[in-house]
GROMACS .gro file of C-alpha atoms in nm:
model
  425
    1UNK     CA    1   0.000   0.000   0.000
    2UNK     CA    2   0.284   0.237   0.082
    3UNK     CA    3   0.450   0.162  -0.253
    4UNK     CA    4   0.126   0.234  -0.436
    5UNK     CA    5   0.086   0.566  -0.255
    6UNK     CA    6   0.446   0.663  -0.331
    7UNK     CA    7   0.398   0.579  -0.699
    8UNK     CA    8   0.077   0.784  -0.713
    9UNK     CA    9   0.254   1.072  -0.540
   10UNK     CA   10   0.539   1.052  -0.794
   11UNK     CA   11   0.294   1.052  -1.087
   12UNK     CA   12   0.105   1.347  -0.941
   13UNK     CA   13   0.431   1.539  -0.900
   14UNK     CA   14   0.531   1.469  -1.260
   15UNK     CA   15   0.185   1.573  -1.384
   16UNK     CA   16   0.211   1.886  -1.172
   17UNK     CA   17   0.550   1.983  -1.318
   18UNK     CA   18   0.436   1.916  -1.675
   19UNK     CA   19   0.132   2.142  -1.634
   20UNK     CA   20   0.351   2.407  -1.476
   21UNK     CA   21   0.590   2.408  -1.773
   22UNK     CA   22   0.303   2.428  -2.023
   23UNK     CA   23   0.145   2.721  -1.846
   24UNK     CA   24   0.479   2.900  -1.814
   25UNK     CA   25   0.519   2.875  -2.193
   26UNK     CA   26   0.189   3.061  -2.226
   27UNK     CA   27   0.317   3.361  -2.023
   28UNK     CA   28   0.138   3.301  -1.694
   29UNK     CA   29   0.250   3.254  -1.337
   30UNK     CA   30   0.102   2.982  -1.118
   31UNK     CA   31   0.047   3.097  -0.763
   32UNK     CA   32  -0.124   2.803  -0.597
   33UNK     CA   33  -0.207   2.441  -0.665
   34UNK     CA   34  -0.440   2.206  -0.479
   35UNK     CA   35  -0.623   1.876  -0.528
   36UNK     CA   36  -0.995   1.849  -0.461
   37UNK     CA   37  -1.183   1.530  -0.546
   38UNK     CA   38  -0.903   1.417  -0.777
   39UNK     CA   39  -0.916   1.730  -0.999
   40UNK     CA   40  -0.646   1.987  -1.027
   41UNK     CA   41  -0.755   2.343  -0.961
   42UNK     CA   42  -0.492   2.578  -1.097
   43UNK     CA   43  -0.518   2.927  -0.953
   44UNK     CA   44  -0.333   3.144  -1.202
   45UNK     CA   45  -0.288   3.512  -1.231
   46UNK     CA   46  -0.139   3.733  -1.498
   47UNK     CA   47   0.185   3.909  -1.422
   48UNK     CA   48   0.103   4.246  -1.273
   49UNK     CA   49   0.106   4.509  -1.546
   50UNK     CA   50   0.183   4.780  -1.294
   51UNK     CA   51   0.524   4.623  -1.241
   52UNK     CA   52   0.600   4.635  -1.615
   53UNK     CA   53   0.498   5.001  -1.632
   54UNK     CA   54   0.804   5.080  -1.422
   55UNK     CA   55   1.027   4.999  -1.721
   56UNK     CA   56   1.075   5.290  -1.961
   57UNK     CA   57   1.132   5.062  -2.259
   58UNK     CA   58   0.796   4.889  -2.202
   59UNK     CA   59   0.615   5.224  -2.182
   60UNK     CA   60   0.788   5.345  -2.497
   61UNK     CA   61   0.685   5.026  -2.678
   62UNK     CA   62   0.320   5.093  -2.590
   63UNK     CA   63   0.355   5.451  -2.717
   64UNK     CA   64   0.488   5.320  -3.049
   65UNK     CA   65   0.193   5.085  -3.091
   66UNK     CA   66  -0.069   5.335  -2.975
   67UNK     CA   67   0.046   5.648  -3.160
   68UNK     CA   68   0.288   5.525  -3.426
   69UNK     CA   69   0.056   5.264  -3.577
   70UNK     CA   70  -0.230   5.497  -3.680
   71UNK     CA   71   0.018   5.745  -3.827
   72UNK     CA   72   0.173   5.477  -4.050
   73UNK     CA   73  -0.171   5.341  -4.143
   74UNK     CA   74  -0.300   5.685  -4.250
   75UNK     CA   75   0.019   5.774  -4.440
   76UNK     CA   76   0.031   5.431  -4.602
   77UNK     CA   77  -0.335   5.437  -4.702
   78UNK     CA   78  -0.319   5.781  -4.865
   79UNK     CA   79   0.016   5.712  -5.030
   80UNK     CA   80  -0.072   5.369  -5.169
   81UNK     CA   81  -0.412   5.482  -5.299
   82UNK     CA   82  -0.248   5.776  -5.478
   83UNK     CA   83   0.021   5.542  -5.612
   84UNK     CA   84  -0.242   5.310  -5.756
   85UNK     CA   85  -0.427   5.602  -5.919
   86UNK     CA   86  -0.107   5.740  -6.074
   87UNK     CA   87   0.034   5.404  -6.184
   88UNK     CA   88  -0.293   5.316  -6.360
   89UNK     CA   89  -0.273   5.627  -6.577
   90UNK     CA   90  -0.270   5.544  -6.953
   91UNK     CA   91   0.090   5.658  -7.000
   92UNK     CA   92   0.222   5.434  -6.721
   93UNK     CA   93   0.007   5.123  -6.706
   94UNK     CA   94   0.153   4.983  -7.030
   95UNK     CA   95   0.490   4.938  -6.858
   96UNK     CA   96   0.565   4.608  -6.685
   97UNK     CA   97   0.754   4.794  -6.411
   98UNK     CA   98   0.450   5.008  -6.334
   99UNK     CA   99   0.230   4.697  -6.331
  100UNK     CA  100   0.450   4.536  -6.066
  101UNK     CA  101   0.453   4.857  -5.862
  102UNK     CA  102   0.072   4.870  -5.878
  103UNK     CA  103   0.053   4.515  -5.740
  104UNK     CA  104   0.304   4.619  -5.474
  105UNK     CA  105   0.080   4.909  -5.367
  106UNK     CA  106  -0.219   4.675  -5.331
  107UNK     CA  107  -0.005   4.434  -5.128
  108UNK     CA  108   0.114   4.718  -4.903
  109UNK     CA  109  -0.246   4.817  -4.828
  110UNK     CA  110  -0.346   4.461  -4.734
  111UNK     CA  111  -0.030   4.426  -4.523
  112UNK     CA  112  -0.103   4.742  -4.323
  113UNK     CA  113  -0.465   4.648  -4.258
  114UNK     CA  114  -0.403   4.285  -4.167
  115UNK     CA  115  -0.082   4.329  -3.970
  116UNK     CA  116  -0.033   4.674  -3.822
  117UNK     CA  117  -0.403   4.741  -3.761
  118UNK     CA  118  -0.420   4.439  -3.533
  119UNK     CA  119  -0.139   4.575  -3.313
  120UNK     CA  120  -0.307   4.915  -3.286
  121UNK     CA  121  -0.644   4.763  -3.189
  122UNK     CA  122  -0.473   4.549  -2.926
  123UNK     CA  123  -0.279   4.844  -2.784
  124UNK     CA  124  -0.566   5.093  -2.788
  125UNK     CA  125  -0.864   4.872  -2.701
  126UNK     CA  126  -0.698   4.564  -2.544
  127UNK     CA  127  -0.861   4.336  -2.802
  128UNK     CA  128  -0.657   4.084  -2.999
  129UNK     CA  129  -0.844   3.984  -3.315
  130UNK     CA  130  -0.649   3.657  -3.329
  131UNK     CA  131  -0.796   3.549  -2.997
  132UNK     CA  132  -1.159   3.607  -3.091
  133UNK     CA  133  -1.204   3.255  -3.228
  134UNK     CA  134  -1.013   2.954  -3.350
  135UNK     CA  135  -1.086   3.053  -3.711
  136UNK     CA  136  -0.965   3.409  -3.655
  137UNK     CA  137  -0.640   3.274  -3.510
  138UNK     CA  138  -0.568   3.067  -3.819
  139UNK     CA  139  -0.701   3.298  -4.091
  140UNK     CA  140  -0.550   3.622  -3.960
  141UNK     CA  141  -0.201   3.475  -3.915
  142UNK     CA  142  -0.221   3.321  -4.260
  143UNK     CA  143  -0.324   3.651  -4.422
  144UNK     CA  144  -0.048   3.852  -4.250
  145UNK     CA  145   0.227   3.618  -4.367
  146UNK     CA  146   0.069   3.581  -4.712
  147UNK     CA  147   0.067   3.953  -4.790
  148UNK     CA  148   0.408   4.016  -4.638
  149UNK     CA  149   0.558   3.744  -4.857
  150UNK     CA  150   0.361   3.863  -5.159
  151UNK     CA  151   0.496   4.219  -5.140
  152UNK     CA  152   0.854   4.095  -5.102
  153UNK     CA  153   0.843   3.871  -5.407
  154UNK     CA  154   0.664   4.130  -5.620
  155UNK     CA  155   0.955   4.360  -5.539
  156UNK     CA  156   1.193   4.082  -5.643
  157UNK     CA  157   1.002   4.045  -5.970
  158UNK     CA  158   1.020   4.414  -6.057
  159UNK     CA  159   1.393   4.411  -5.977
  160UNK     CA  160   1.451   4.119  -6.213
  161UNK     CA  161   1.236   4.295  -6.473
  162UNK     CA  162   1.453   4.608  -6.458
  163UNK     CA  163   1.770   4.398  -6.466
  164UNK     CA  164   1.653   4.234  -6.789
  165UNK     CA  165   1.561   4.575  -6.934
  166UNK     CA  166   1.908   4.713  -6.866
  167UNK     CA  167   2.104   4.399  -6.956
  168UNK     CA  168   1.906   4.294  -7.266
  169UNK     CA  169   1.759   4.615  -7.410
  170UNK     CA  170   1.696   4.463  -7.755
  171UNK     CA  171   1.505   4.162  -7.619
  172UNK     CA  172   1.315   4.329  -7.337
  173UNK     CA  173   0.998   4.387  -7.540
  174UNK     CA  174   0.977   4.017  -7.612
  175UNK     CA  175   1.076   3.891  -7.267
  176UNK     CA  176   0.898   4.144  -7.043
  177UNK     CA  177   0.532   4.177  -7.138
  178UNK     CA  178   0.223   4.265  -6.939
  179UNK     CA  179   0.078   3.919  -6.998
  180UNK     CA  180   0.389   3.749  -6.860
  181UNK     CA  181   0.394   3.987  -6.566
  182UNK     CA  182   0.038   3.887  -6.476
  183UNK     CA  183   0.136   3.521  -6.490
  184UNK     CA  184   0.437   3.588  -6.265
  185UNK     CA  185   0.222   3.770  -6.006
  186UNK     CA  186  -0.034   3.488  -6.009
  187UNK     CA  187   0.239   3.227  -5.957
  188UNK     CA  188   0.387   3.429  -5.669
  189UNK     CA  189   0.051   3.453  -5.497
  190UNK     CA  190  -0.011   3.079  -5.541
  191UNK     CA  191   0.330   2.977  -5.404
  192UNK     CA  192   0.297   3.205  -5.101
  193UNK     CA  193  -0.052   3.066  -5.041
  194UNK     CA  194   0.083   2.711  -5.031
  195UNK     CA  195   0.384   2.812  -4.819
  196UNK     CA  196   0.168   2.957  -4.539
  197UNK     CA  197  -0.111   2.699  -4.543
  198UNK     CA  198   0.049   2.517  -4.249
  199UNK     CA  199  -0.101   2.778  -4.014
  200UNK     CA  200  -0.441   2.616  -4.063
  201UNK     CA  201  -0.325   2.304  -3.874
  202UNK     CA  202  -0.022   2.418  -3.670
  203UNK     CA  203  -0.207   2.706  -3.501
  204UNK     CA  204  -0.512   2.696  -3.280
  205UNK     CA  205  -0.673   2.887  -2.997
  206UNK     CA  206  -0.507   2.745  -2.686
  207UNK     CA  207  -0.697   2.780  -2.356
  208UNK     CA  208  -0.488   2.852  -2.048
  209UNK     CA  209  -0.578   3.131  -1.804
  210UNK     CA  210  -0.690   3.306  -2.122
  211UNK     CA  211  -0.726   3.217  -2.490
  212UNK     CA  212  -0.415   3.267  -2.701
  213UNK     CA  213  -0.318   3.181  -3.057
  214UNK     CA  214  -0.035   2.929  -3.067
  215UNK     CA  215   0.068   2.568  -3.099
  216UNK     CA  216  -0.135   2.315  -2.906
  217UNK     CA  217   0.121   2.033  -2.896
  218UNK     CA  218   0.494   2.017  -2.819
  219UNK     CA  219   0.571   1.934  -3.183
  220UNK     CA  220   0.373   2.233  -3.309
  221UNK     CA  221   0.534   2.464  -3.051
  222UNK     CA  222   0.882   2.344  -3.150
  223UNK     CA  223   0.805   2.393  -3.520
  224UNK     CA  224   0.664   2.744  -3.472
  225UNK     CA  225   0.948   2.862  -3.246
  226UNK     CA  226   1.257   2.689  -3.383
  227UNK     CA  227   1.190   2.560  -3.738
  228UNK     CA  228   0.946   2.803  -3.897
  229UNK     CA  229   1.151   3.121  -3.826
  230UNK     CA  230   1.441   2.981  -4.027
  231UNK     CA  231   1.215   2.875  -4.315
  232UNK     CA  232   1.043   3.211  -4.312
  233UNK     CA  233   1.373   3.400  -4.301
  234UNK     CA  234   1.498   3.204  -4.602
  235UNK     CA  235   1.192   3.283  -4.816
  236UNK     CA  236   1.119   3.631  -4.681
  237UNK     CA  237   1.471   3.762  -4.633
  238UNK     CA  238   1.777   3.566  -4.746
  239UNK     CA  239   1.668   3.451  -5.094
  240UNK     CA  240   1.491   3.777  -5.190
  241UNK     CA  241   1.779   3.985  -5.052
  242UNK     CA  242   2.032   3.783  -5.251
  243UNK     CA  243   1.838   3.814  -5.576
  244UNK     CA  244   1.780   4.187  -5.533
  245UNK     CA  245   2.141   4.260  -5.438
  246UNK     CA  246   2.277   4.064  -5.736
  247UNK     CA  247   2.032   4.231  -5.976
  248UNK     CA  248   2.103   4.577  -5.837
  249UNK     CA  249   2.478   4.527  -5.868
  250UNK     CA  250   2.432   4.418  -6.230
  251UNK     CA  251   2.201   4.715  -6.300
  252UNK     CA  252   2.450   4.962  -6.154
  253UNK     CA  253   2.736   4.798  -6.345
  254UNK     CA  254   2.548   4.817  -6.674
  255UNK     CA  255   2.448   5.178  -6.613
  256UNK     CA  256   2.805   5.283  -6.529
  257UNK     CA  257   2.938   5.095  -6.831
  258UNK     CA  258   2.682   5.262  -7.059
  259UNK     CA  259   2.770   5.606  -6.921
  260UNK     CA  260   3.140   5.543  -6.983
  261UNK     CA  261   3.070   5.435  -7.340
  262UNK     CA  262   2.856   5.742  -7.396
  263UNK     CA  263   3.125   5.969  -7.252
  264UNK     CA  264   3.394   5.808  -7.469
  265UNK     CA  265   3.173   5.843  -7.777
  266UNK     CA  266   3.105   6.209  -7.703
  267UNK     CA  267   3.474   6.279  -7.652
  268UNK     CA  268   3.566   6.106  -7.977
  269UNK     CA  269   3.292   6.294  -8.159
  270UNK     CA  270   3.416   6.624  -8.018
  271UNK     CA  271   3.773   6.564  -8.134
  272UNK     CA  272   3.669   6.449  -8.481
  273UNK     CA  273   3.420   6.728  -8.524
  274UNK     CA  274   3.672   6.991  -8.411
  275UNK     CA  275   3.934   6.865  -8.657
  276UNK     CA  276   3.711   6.836  -8.963
  277UNK     CA  277   3.511   7.157  -8.920
  278UNK     CA  278   3.754   7.399  -8.761
  279UNK     CA  279   3.765   7.624  -9.070
  280UNK     CA  280   3.384   7.632  -9.101
  281UNK     CA  281   3.353   7.702  -8.733
  282UNK     CA  282   3.593   7.999  -8.748
  283UNK     CA  283   3.419   8.137  -9.056
  284UNK     CA  284   3.072   8.113  -8.900
  285UNK     CA  285   3.158   8.200  -8.540
  286UNK     CA  286   3.049   8.559  -8.572
  287UNK     CA  287   2.696   8.450  -8.671
  288UNK     CA  288   2.642   8.204  -8.388
  289UNK     CA  289   2.500   8.323  -8.056
  290UNK     CA  290   2.629   8.012  -7.876
  291UNK     CA  291   2.998   8.064  -7.951
  292UNK     CA  292   3.247   8.190  -7.699
  293UNK     CA  293   3.442   8.448  -7.901
  294UNK     CA  294   3.334   8.698  -8.167
  295UNK     CA  295   3.534   8.746  -8.485
  296UNK     CA  296   3.424   8.982  -8.762
  297UNK     CA  297   3.458   8.853  -9.117
  298UNK     CA  298   3.690   9.021  -9.359
  299UNK     CA  299   3.537   9.250  -9.624
  300UNK     CA  300   3.621   9.016  -9.910
  301UNK     CA  301   3.439   8.727  -9.740
  302UNK     CA  302   3.142   8.926  -9.624
  303UNK     CA  303   2.916   8.844  -9.917
  304UNK     CA  304   3.009   8.480  -9.908
  305UNK     CA  305   2.959   8.457  -9.534
  306UNK     CA  306   2.621   8.622  -9.553
  307UNK     CA  307   2.502   8.389  -9.829
  308UNK     CA  308   2.609   8.085  -9.625
  309UNK     CA  309   2.366   7.970  -9.362
  310UNK     CA  310   2.553   7.966  -9.029
  311UNK     CA  311   2.565   7.619  -8.878
  312UNK     CA  312   2.727   7.574  -8.539
  313UNK     CA  313   2.731   7.212  -8.433
  314UNK     CA  314   2.677   7.132  -8.066
  315UNK     CA  315   2.949   6.886  -7.979
  316UNK     CA  316   2.800   6.793  -7.644
  317UNK     CA  317   2.518   6.542  -7.664
  318UNK     CA  318   2.256   6.502  -7.397
  319UNK     CA  319   2.089   6.182  -7.295
  320UNK     CA  320   1.805   6.063  -7.511
  321UNK     CA  321   1.451   6.040  -7.373
  322UNK     CA  322   1.477   5.661  -7.365
  323UNK     CA  323   1.799   5.670  -7.162
  324UNK     CA  324   1.652   5.925  -6.923
  325UNK     CA  325   1.340   5.710  -6.879
  326UNK     CA  326   1.548   5.401  -6.799
  327UNK     CA  327   1.765   5.596  -6.556
  328UNK     CA  328   1.468   5.737  -6.365
  329UNK     CA  329   1.303   5.395  -6.334
  330UNK     CA  330   1.630   5.241  -6.221
  331UNK     CA  331   1.686   5.513  -5.960
  332UNK     CA  332   1.333   5.467  -5.829
  333UNK     CA  333   1.377   5.091  -5.805
  334UNK     CA  334   1.715   5.118  -5.631
  335UNK     CA  335   1.561   5.350  -5.371
  336UNK     CA  336   1.272   5.109  -5.305
  337UNK     CA  337   1.509   4.811  -5.276
  338UNK     CA  338   1.746   4.993  -5.041
  339UNK     CA  339   1.464   5.096  -4.806
  340UNK     CA  340   1.327   4.741  -4.812
  341UNK     CA  341   1.661   4.590  -4.715
  342UNK     CA  342   1.710   4.837  -4.430
  343UNK     CA  343   1.359   4.812  -4.284
  344UNK     CA  344   1.282   4.440  -4.306
  345UNK     CA  345   1.611   4.280  -4.202
  346UNK     CA  346   1.587   4.370  -3.828
  347UNK     CA  347   1.256   4.190  -3.771
  348UNK     CA  348   1.392   3.871  -3.924
  349UNK     CA  349   1.704   3.888  -3.709
  350UNK     CA  350   1.491   3.928  -3.397
  351UNK     CA  351   1.265   3.636  -3.492
  352UNK     CA  352   1.571   3.415  -3.524
  353UNK     CA  353   1.741   3.531  -3.205
  354UNK     CA  354   1.447   3.583  -2.969
  355UNK     CA  355   1.466   3.230  -2.829
  356UNK     CA  356   1.836   3.279  -2.754
  357UNK     CA  357   1.850   3.647  -2.649
  358UNK     CA  358   1.529   3.650  -2.443
  359UNK     CA  359   1.490   3.296  -2.309
  360UNK     CA  360   1.301   3.414  -2.000
  361UNK     CA  361   1.075   3.666  -2.169
  362UNK     CA  362   0.772   3.474  -2.037
  363UNK     CA  363   0.852   3.516  -1.667
  364UNK     CA  364   1.115   3.790  -1.628
  365UNK     CA  365   0.965   4.139  -1.614
  366UNK     CA  366   1.287   4.299  -1.735
  367UNK     CA  367   1.315   4.068  -2.036
  368UNK     CA  368   0.947   4.120  -2.115
  369UNK     CA  369   1.004   4.496  -2.116
  370UNK     CA  370   1.312   4.479  -2.338
  371UNK     CA  371   1.155   4.226  -2.574
  372UNK     CA  372   0.842   4.441  -2.604
  373UNK     CA  373   1.055   4.743  -2.694
  374UNK     CA  374   1.259   4.567  -2.963
  375UNK     CA  375   0.955   4.388  -3.104
  376UNK     CA  376   0.767   4.718  -3.140
  377UNK     CA  377   1.069   4.892  -3.294
  378UNK     CA  378   1.147   4.631  -3.562
  379UNK     CA  379   0.780   4.600  -3.654
  380UNK     CA  380   0.749   4.976  -3.696
  381UNK     CA  381   1.047   4.965  -3.930
  382UNK     CA  382   0.893   4.678  -4.127
  383UNK     CA  383   0.555   4.850  -4.170
  384UNK     CA  384   0.731   5.177  -4.250
  385UNK     CA  385   0.848   5.005  -4.568
  386UNK     CA  386   0.483   4.945  -4.664
  387UNK     CA  387   0.387   5.306  -4.593
  388UNK     CA  388   0.643   5.524  -4.772
  389UNK     CA  389   0.667   5.382  -5.123
  390UNK     CA  390   0.464   5.678  -5.251
  391UNK     CA  391   0.722   5.917  -5.105
  392UNK     CA  392   1.005   5.723  -5.272
  393UNK     CA  393   0.825   5.730  -5.607
  394UNK     CA  394   0.782   6.107  -5.579
  395UNK     CA  395   1.144   6.167  -5.481
  396UNK     CA  396   1.307   5.947  -5.745
  397UNK     CA  397   1.055   5.918  -6.030
  398UNK     CA  398   1.021   6.220  -6.266
  399UNK     CA  399   0.750   6.046  -6.471
  400UNK     CA  400   0.558   5.962  -6.156
  401UNK     CA  401   0.574   6.324  -6.040
  402UNK     CA  402   0.465   6.446  -6.384
  403UNK     CA  403   0.160   6.218  -6.387
  404UNK     CA  404   0.073   6.312  -6.029
  405UNK     CA  405   0.083   6.682  -6.117
  406UNK     CA  406  -0.130   6.605  -6.422
  407UNK     CA  407  -0.403   6.458  -6.202
  408UNK     CA  408  -0.428   6.764  -5.980
  409UNK     CA  409  -0.400   7.006  -6.271
  410UNK     CA  410  -0.684   6.829  -6.447
  411UNK     CA  411  -0.898   6.848  -6.136
  412UNK     CA  412  -0.816   7.216  -6.103
  413UNK     CA  413  -0.912   7.286  -6.465
  414UNK     CA  414  -1.237   7.093  -6.426
  415UNK     CA  415  -1.319   7.290  -6.112
  416UNK     CA  416  -1.250   7.623  -6.285
  417UNK     CA  417  -1.464   7.526  -6.586
  418UNK     CA  418  -1.752   7.430  -6.356
  419UNK     CA  419  -1.731   7.762  -6.173
  420UNK     CA  420  -1.729   7.953  -6.502
  421UNK     CA  421  -2.029   7.759  -6.630
  422UNK     CA  422  -2.225   7.820  -6.309
  423UNK     CA  423  -2.136   8.189  -6.324
  424UNK     CA  424  -2.255   8.219  -6.683
  425UNK     CA  425  -2.585   8.055  -6.602
   0.00000   0.00000   0.00000
């Protein structure tokens, strides 16, 4: 009988420790345990929030979520809507680059409203949309990762498109078409859909002292915390970064090489033109307003000089409209890629290192405060990338600025015409 009681006591202790570890992984603290009629009654309480408020970094993290999120959402909404309107203008929508950027603007809007909006609602109203139901837990997580991945790979596609345009200018019209671009975007969306489908069976609404969205089994928890971050970093960060960096280096190399060739051609043309036409230039210099010195023709050559039509060749050539167009698109793309690399890399680094840098972030108030601060900061940087593409287009894209001004000028002219018509009547 004593052996049986000792075995039962050992099993109860093991069961007790297992439950304790599970609850600790769900960010709760167990304060008391008792046995009544063979059932465990776990009296749990949430870590006191007043204690966390003592940490400045935790307070600053809440400020970022509460006040920074709506600012980025408003800026991103206005900017992306204007980008879509401008990029769909007749002069721009025939370009494959503009088609990709239009898809990118749609993806940025969905990303802001599925990802960042959830954090703002949770910070402002203490409601987590993922914890409303088991379906919301699965679907919302799936949508956030889907649109984040979609925007990244659309940016990769437009980078490859520009690389082909610069590297193979005589084959670009055959290789880069609107129809092929639509197929590429569809394939990207389908692959990202399949990649993130695992959330429908690896995530569920777990019931502890409260409902939370997470893995319900040790295998699922291990996959979500130690395997999935590496897979996600490979497809969201490492592979896209590598492709974009290689393409950008090739684009810059081709552009520099083309500029050197153009400069060498201009210099050769200047020397040849100066040698062959020096006599004509000296004879006609007095009739040209663009020449540097003024020489009066001799009396015997006056009649001949007046009968001749003065022609002063401009030995400096400017870039053609096609070259200028390619350069502006390339500059705009390089700016978008650079901002993407800077703003999205930190969140991936944190997702990889959080289990190693903050191992006690579930029970240590100090680690919770620091983790909350860094998590808020890297997410703000990530969603900043989805909010400021319109600003980058305006700063680096002359064609984009021209079309944007055209929209407002047209509205202004329409408004003036309406006022004149009403006045006449």
